[in-house]
Coordinates of C-alpha atoms and ligand atoms in Angstrom, one line a residue:
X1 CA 158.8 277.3 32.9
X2 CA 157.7 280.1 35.6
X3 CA 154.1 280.9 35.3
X4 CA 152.3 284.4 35.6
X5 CA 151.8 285.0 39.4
X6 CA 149.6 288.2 38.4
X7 CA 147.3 289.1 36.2
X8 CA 147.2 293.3 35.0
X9 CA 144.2 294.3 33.1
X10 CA 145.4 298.3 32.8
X11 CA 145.4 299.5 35.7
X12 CA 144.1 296.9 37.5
X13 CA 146.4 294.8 38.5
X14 CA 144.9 291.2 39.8
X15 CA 146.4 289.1 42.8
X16 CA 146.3 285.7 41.0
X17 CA 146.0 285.1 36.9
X18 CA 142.7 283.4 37.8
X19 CA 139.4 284.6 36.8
X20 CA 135.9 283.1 37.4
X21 CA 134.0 283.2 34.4
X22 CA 130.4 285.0 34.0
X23 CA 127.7 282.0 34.1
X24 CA 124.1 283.4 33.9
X25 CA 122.5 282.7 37.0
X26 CA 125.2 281.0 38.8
X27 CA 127.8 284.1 39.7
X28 CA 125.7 286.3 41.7
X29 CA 126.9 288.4 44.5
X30 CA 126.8 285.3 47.2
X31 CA 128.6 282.9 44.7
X32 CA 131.1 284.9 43.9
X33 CA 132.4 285.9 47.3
X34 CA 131.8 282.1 48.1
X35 CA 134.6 281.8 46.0
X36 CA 136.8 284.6 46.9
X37 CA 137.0 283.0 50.3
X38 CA 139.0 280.3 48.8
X39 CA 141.3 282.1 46.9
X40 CA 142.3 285.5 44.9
X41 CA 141.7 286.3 41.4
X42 CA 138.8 288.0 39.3
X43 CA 135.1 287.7 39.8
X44 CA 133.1 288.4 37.1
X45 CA 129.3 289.3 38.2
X46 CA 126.8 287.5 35.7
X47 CA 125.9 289.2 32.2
X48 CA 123.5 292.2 32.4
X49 CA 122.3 293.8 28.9
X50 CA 123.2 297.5 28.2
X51 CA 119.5 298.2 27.0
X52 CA 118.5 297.0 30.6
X53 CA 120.7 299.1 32.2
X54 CA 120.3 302.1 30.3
X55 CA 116.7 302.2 31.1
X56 CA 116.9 301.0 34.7
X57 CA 114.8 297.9 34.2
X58 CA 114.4 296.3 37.6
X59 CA 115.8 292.1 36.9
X60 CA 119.0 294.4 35.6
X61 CA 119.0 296.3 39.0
X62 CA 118.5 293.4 40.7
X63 CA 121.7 291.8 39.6
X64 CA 124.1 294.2 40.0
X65 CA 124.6 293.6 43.6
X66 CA 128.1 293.4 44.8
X67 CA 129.2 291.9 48.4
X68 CA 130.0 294.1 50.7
X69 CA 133.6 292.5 50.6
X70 CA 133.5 292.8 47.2
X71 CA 136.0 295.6 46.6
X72 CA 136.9 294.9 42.8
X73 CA 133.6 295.2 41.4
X74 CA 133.6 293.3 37.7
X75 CA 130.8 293.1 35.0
X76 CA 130.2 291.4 31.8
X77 CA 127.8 293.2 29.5
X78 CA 125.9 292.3 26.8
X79 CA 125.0 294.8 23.6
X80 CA 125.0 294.9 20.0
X81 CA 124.1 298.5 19.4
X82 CA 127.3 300.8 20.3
X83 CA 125.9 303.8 21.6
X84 CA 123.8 301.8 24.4
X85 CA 126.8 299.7 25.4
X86 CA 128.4 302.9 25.7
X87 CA 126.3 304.3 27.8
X88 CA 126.0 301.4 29.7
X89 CA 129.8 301.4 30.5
X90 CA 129.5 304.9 32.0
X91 CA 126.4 303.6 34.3
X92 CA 128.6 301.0 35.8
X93 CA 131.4 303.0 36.3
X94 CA 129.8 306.5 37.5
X95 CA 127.3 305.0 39.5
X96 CA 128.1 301.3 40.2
X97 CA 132.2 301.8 41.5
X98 CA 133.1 298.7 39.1
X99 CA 136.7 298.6 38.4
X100 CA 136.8 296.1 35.0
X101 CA 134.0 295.8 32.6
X102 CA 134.1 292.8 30.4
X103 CA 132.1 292.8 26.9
X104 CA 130.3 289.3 25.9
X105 CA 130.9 288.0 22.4
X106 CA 130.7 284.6 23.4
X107 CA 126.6 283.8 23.8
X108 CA 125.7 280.7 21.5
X109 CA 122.1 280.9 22.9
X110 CA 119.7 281.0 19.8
X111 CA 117.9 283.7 21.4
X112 CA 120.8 286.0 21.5
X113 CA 122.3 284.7 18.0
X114 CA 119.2 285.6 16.3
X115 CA 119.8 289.0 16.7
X116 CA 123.2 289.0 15.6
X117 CA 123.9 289.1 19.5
X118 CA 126.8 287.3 21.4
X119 CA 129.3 285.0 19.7
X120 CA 128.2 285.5 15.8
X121 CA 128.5 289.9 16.3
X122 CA 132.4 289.4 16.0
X123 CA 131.5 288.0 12.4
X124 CA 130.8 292.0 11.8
X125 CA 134.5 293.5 12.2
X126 CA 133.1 297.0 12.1
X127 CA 130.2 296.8 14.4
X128 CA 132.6 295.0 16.8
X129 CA 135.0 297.4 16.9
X130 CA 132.7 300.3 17.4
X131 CA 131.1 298.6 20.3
X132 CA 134.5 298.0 21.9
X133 CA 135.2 302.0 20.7
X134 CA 132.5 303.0 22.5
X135 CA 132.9 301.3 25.7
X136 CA 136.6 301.7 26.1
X137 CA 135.5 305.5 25.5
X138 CA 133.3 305.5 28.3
X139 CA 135.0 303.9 30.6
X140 CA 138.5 305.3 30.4
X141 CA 138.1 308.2 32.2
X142 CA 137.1 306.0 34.8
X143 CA 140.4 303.9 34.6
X144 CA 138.3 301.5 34.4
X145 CA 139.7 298.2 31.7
X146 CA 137.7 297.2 29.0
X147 CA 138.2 293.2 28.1
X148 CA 136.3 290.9 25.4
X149 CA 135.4 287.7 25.7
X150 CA 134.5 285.7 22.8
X151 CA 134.8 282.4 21.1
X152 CA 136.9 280.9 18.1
X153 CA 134.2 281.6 15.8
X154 CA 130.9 280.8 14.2
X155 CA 131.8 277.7 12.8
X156 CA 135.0 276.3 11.8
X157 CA 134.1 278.3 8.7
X158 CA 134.1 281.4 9.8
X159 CA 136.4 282.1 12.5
X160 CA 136.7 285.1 13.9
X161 CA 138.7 285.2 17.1
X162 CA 142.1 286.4 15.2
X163 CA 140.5 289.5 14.0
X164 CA 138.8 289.9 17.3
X165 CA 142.1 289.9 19.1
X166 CA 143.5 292.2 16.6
X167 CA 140.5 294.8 16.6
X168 CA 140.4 294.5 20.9
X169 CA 144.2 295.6 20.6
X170 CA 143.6 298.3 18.2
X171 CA 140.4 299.6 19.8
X172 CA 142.1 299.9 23.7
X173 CA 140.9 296.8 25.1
X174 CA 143.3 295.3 28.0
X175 CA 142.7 291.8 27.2
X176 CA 140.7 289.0 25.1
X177 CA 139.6 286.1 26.5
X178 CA 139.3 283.0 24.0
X179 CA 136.6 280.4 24.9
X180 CA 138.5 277.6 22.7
X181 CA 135.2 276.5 20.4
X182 CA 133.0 277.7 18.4
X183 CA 129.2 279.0 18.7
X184 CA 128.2 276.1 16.7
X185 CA 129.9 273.7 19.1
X186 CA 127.9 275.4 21.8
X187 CA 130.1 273.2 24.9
X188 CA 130.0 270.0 23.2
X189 CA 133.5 268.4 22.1
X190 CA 136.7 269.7 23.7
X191 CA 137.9 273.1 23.9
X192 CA 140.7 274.0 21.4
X193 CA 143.8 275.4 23.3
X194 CA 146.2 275.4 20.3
X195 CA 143.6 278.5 19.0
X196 CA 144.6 280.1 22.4
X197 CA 147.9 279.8 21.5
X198 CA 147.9 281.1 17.9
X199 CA 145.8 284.6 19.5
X200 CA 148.3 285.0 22.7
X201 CA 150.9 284.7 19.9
X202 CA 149.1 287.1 17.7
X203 CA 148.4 290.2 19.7
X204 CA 150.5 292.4 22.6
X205 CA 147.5 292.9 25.0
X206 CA 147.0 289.7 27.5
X207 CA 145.2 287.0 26.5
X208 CA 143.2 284.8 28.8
X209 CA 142.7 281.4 27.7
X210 CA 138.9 279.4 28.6
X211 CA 137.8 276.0 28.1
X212 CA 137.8 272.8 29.9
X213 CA 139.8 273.9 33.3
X214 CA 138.8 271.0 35.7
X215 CA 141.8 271.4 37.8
X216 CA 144.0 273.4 39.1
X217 CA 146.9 271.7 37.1
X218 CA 145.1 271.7 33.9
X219 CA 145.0 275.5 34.3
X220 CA 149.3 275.2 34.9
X221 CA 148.5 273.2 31.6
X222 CA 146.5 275.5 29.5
X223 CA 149.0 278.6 30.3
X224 CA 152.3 276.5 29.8
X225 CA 150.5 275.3 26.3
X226 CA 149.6 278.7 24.7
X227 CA 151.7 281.4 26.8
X228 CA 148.1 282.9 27.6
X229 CA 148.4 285.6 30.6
X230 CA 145.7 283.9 32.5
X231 CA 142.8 281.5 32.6
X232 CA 139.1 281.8 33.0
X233 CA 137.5 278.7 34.9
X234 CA 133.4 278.0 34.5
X235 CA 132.0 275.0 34.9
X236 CA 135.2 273.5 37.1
X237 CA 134.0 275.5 39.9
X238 CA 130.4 274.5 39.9
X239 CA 129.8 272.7 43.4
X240 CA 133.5 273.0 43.8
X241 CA 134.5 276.1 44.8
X242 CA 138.1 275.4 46.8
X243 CA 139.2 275.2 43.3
X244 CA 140.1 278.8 43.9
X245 CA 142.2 278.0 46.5
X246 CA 144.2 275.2 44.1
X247 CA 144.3 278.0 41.4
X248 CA 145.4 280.4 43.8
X249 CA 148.3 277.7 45.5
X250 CA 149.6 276.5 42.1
X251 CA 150.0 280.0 40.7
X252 CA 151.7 281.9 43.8
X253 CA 155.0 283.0 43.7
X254 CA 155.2 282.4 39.5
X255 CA 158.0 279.8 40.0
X256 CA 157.5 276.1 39.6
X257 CA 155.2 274.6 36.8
X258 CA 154.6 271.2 38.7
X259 CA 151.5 271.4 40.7
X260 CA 151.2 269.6 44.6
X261 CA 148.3 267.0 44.5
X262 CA 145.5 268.9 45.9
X263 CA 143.7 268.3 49.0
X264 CA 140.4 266.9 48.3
X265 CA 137.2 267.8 50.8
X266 CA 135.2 264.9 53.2
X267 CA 131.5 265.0 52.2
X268 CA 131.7 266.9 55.8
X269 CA 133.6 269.4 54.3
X270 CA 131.5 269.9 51.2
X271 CA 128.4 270.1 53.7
X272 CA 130.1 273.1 55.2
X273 CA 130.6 274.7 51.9
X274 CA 127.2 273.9 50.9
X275 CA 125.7 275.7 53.7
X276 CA 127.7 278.7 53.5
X277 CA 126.9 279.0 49.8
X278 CA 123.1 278.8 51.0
X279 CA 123.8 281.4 54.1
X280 CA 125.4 283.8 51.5
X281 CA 122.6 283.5 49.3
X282 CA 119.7 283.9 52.0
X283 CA 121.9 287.2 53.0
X284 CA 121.7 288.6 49.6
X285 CA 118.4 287.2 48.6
X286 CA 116.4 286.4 51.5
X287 CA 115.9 282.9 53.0
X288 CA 112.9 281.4 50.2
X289 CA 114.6 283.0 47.2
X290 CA 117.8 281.8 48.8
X291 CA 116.8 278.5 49.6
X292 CA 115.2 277.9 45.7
X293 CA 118.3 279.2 44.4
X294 CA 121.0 276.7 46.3
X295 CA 118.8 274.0 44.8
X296 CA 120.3 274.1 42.0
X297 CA 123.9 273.4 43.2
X298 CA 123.0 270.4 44.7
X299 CA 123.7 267.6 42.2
X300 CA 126.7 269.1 41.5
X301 CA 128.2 269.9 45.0
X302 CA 127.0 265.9 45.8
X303 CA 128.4 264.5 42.1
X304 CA 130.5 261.2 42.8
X305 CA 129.1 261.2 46.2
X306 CA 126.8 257.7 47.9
X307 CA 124.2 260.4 48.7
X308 CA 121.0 258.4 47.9
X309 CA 118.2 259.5 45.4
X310 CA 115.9 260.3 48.4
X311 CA 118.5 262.2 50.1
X312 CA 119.1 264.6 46.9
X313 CA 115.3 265.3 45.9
X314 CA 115.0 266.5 49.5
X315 CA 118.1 268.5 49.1
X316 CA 116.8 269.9 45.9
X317 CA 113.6 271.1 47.7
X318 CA 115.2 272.8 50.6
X319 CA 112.7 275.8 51.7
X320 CA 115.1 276.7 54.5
X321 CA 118.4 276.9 56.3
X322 CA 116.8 274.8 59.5
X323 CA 115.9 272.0 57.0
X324 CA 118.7 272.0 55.0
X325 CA 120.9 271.7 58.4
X326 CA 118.7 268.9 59.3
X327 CA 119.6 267.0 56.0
X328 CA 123.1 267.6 55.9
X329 CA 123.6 266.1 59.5
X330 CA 122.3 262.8 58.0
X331 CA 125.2 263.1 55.4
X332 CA 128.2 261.3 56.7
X333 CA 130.9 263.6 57.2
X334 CA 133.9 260.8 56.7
X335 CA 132.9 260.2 53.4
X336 CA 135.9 260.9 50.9
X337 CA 136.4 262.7 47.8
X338 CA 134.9 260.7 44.9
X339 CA 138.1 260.1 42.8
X340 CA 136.2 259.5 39.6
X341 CA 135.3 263.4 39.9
X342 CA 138.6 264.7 40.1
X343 CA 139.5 266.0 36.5
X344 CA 136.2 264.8 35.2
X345 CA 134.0 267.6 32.9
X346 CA 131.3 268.7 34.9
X347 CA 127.6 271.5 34.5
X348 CA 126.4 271.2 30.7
X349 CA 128.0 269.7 27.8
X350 CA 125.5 269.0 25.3
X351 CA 125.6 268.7 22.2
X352 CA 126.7 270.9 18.7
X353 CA 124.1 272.5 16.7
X354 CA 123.6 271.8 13.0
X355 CA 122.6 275.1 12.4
X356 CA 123.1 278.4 14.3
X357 CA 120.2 280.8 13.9
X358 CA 121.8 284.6 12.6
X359 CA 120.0 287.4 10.7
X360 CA 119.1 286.9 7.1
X361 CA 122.0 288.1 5.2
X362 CA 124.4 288.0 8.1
X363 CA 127.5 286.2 6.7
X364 CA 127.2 288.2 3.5
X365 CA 129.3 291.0 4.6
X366 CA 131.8 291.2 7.5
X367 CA 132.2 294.7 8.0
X368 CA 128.3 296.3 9.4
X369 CA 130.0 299.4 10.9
X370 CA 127.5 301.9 11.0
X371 CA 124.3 298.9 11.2
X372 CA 124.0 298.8 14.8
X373 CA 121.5 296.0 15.9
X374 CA 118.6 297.1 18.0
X375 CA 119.2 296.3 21.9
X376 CA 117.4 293.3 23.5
X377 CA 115.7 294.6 26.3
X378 CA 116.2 290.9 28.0
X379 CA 119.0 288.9 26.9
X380 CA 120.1 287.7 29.8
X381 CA 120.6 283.8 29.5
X382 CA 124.3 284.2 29.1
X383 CA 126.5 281.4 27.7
Ligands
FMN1 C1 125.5 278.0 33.2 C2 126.4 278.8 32.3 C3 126.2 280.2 32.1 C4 127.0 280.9 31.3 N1 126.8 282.3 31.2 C5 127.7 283.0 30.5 C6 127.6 284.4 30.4 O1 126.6 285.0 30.9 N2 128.5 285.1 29.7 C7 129.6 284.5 29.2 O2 130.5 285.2 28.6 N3 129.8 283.2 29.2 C8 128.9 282.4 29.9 N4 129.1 281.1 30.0 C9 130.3 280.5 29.4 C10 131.4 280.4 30.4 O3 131.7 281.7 30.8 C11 132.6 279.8 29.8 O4 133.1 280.5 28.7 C12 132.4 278.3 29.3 O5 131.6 277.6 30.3 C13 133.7 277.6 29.0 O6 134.5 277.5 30.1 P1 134.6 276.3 31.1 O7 135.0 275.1 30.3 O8 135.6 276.6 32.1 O9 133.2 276.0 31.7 C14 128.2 280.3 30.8 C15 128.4 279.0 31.0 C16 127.5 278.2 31.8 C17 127.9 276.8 32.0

């Protein structure tokens, strides 16, 4: 089978099918061009809330910062209330140059699901498609592409993600991206590709299937599966960033499905990456925030690895770019590739949740056009 070599979102038209999914406090403006270094695709900054923007708080500011290589600036927002996610869209595109917006409907974070927020709004067909009226409104005369990003459902009980396809098609939206589970499974169990399949059967606009990527020929797999136009990759990437560049090298030129064995990086190799994710991030943020932000990247960039416990608690303290130098000399650069990690599910997996917290009343009616839900100022956990 020949595989998508491109991925076209409207107008924009994106060098590889490959985009890096929105993680909350992971794809900042250093991690993201950490990973466009490696290879092409889409790099989705993390979620900011439309309230926020619309009323310039400063943590909202703060994260829309774009490298300066960065010259296809993407955005997921969050918002329940249509007129604010509206007018957020026009922010980002009349005064932020972003050239794809992305809408989350995904979030299974209590916080957010409370308020009708994130992956349980889709539950509300008519409030969904309002939102996605609004922002597609906004942002067309831009030429700027609208997408969704949700998952299958609430529970297996009430699924959403066909309507969702069908109302992002009807409303203007230039693709859907399906997370393959539900809110309720949170990331526990497996992702469900067949659902993938049924919506990229479903609908005419693209659909990019998300869920369990851990390798570059799992994404081959995923698109092969359920004809989706592209894949989204999370968690894969975490401490692992030259997955790009597989991504990238099994997708070019569309032809062949099978997929060369990949190159695997020395521990010296992921000690380079490791300090030019913390350089990146000392740029952007300066060297302490910098610093306390690479910590958490450590355990994962080291996973498999001999590293020793002492070794990774001083790692996760690192205050600054001379001390974390100093440690990574000690590492020993011949060490290979842990095997076990390759293919193996890596960042959080927990476990489902017997009960997802929603408005009183919520599953009562599936329409709520017209019942827009009041905008968190701070919703900003993502998920
Ligand atoms: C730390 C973390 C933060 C996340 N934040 C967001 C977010 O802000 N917006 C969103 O749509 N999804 C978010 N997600 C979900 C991912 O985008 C993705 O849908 C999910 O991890 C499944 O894909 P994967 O199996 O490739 O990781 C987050 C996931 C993680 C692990």
């Amino acid at each position: 089978m020949s595989l998508p070599s491109s991925l076209t979102l409207g107008s924009l038209r994106v060098d590889t099918p490959v985009v890096l999914a929105p993680m909350a406090g992971i794809t900042n403006a250093a991690y993201r061009r950490l990973c466009a270094e490696q290879g092409a695709g889409l790099y989705v900054c993390e979620m900011i809330t439309s309230r926020g923007l619309v009323e310039g708080d400063q943590h909202t500011r703060d994260m829309l910062v774009f490298d300066e290589l960065e010259t296809t600036r993407s955005v997921q927002l969050y918002g329940t209330d249509p007129v604010y996610v509206g007018k957020a869209a026009e922010i980002l595109c009349a005064e932020h140059g972003v050239a794809h917006i992305d809408l989350n409907f995904g979030c299974p974070v209590p916080k957010v699901t409370r308020k009708g927020g994130g992956g349980v709004l889709p539950w509300k067909r008519g409030l969904l498609a309002e939102i996605l009226e609004h922002a597609v409104a906004a942002a067309t005369p831009y030429g700027v592409p609208v997408t969704m990003k949700t998952r299958k459902g609430i529970d297996e009980d009430h699924l959403t993600y066909l309507d969702a396809g069908r109302i992002a098609q009807e409303t203007g939206c230039a693709a859907i991206a399906l997370h393959g589970r539900t809110v309720a499974q949170a990331y526990s169990g497996a992702a469900d590709w067949d659902a993938i399949g049924e919506l990229a059967a479903a609908v005419d606009i693209p659909v990019l299937g998300n869920g369990d990527i851990w390798e570059a020929a799992d994404a081959v797999r995923m698109v092969e599966q359920t004809g989706a136009a592209g894949v989204v990759v999370g968690r894969g990437c975490l401490g692992r960033p030259w997955l790009f560049r597989d991504l990238a090298a099994a997708f070019a030129g569309g032809g062949s499905s099978v997929v060369e064995p990949v190159e695997t990086p020395t521990l010296g190799e992921v000690a380079t990456m490791m300090r030019r994710h913390a350089e990146l991030l000392c740029q952007h943020m300066g060297e302490e925030r910098g610093c306390k932000e690479f910590r958490k990247h450590v355990s994962w960039y080291l996973k498999g690895f001999s590293a020793g416990g002492q070794m990774r608690r001083s790692l996760g303290l690192v205050d600054s770019l001379a001390s974390l130098d100093a440690l990574l000399a000690e590492l020993d650069g011949d060490e290979p590739f842990p095997a076990s990690e390759l293919g193996a599910p890596r960042g959080r997996q927990g476990s489902p949740r017997a009960r997802i917290v929603m408005p009183e009343g919520w599953l009562d009616d599936t329409d709520g056009a017209g019942c827009a839900i009041a905008e968190d100022a701070d919703g900003g956990s993502g998920g």
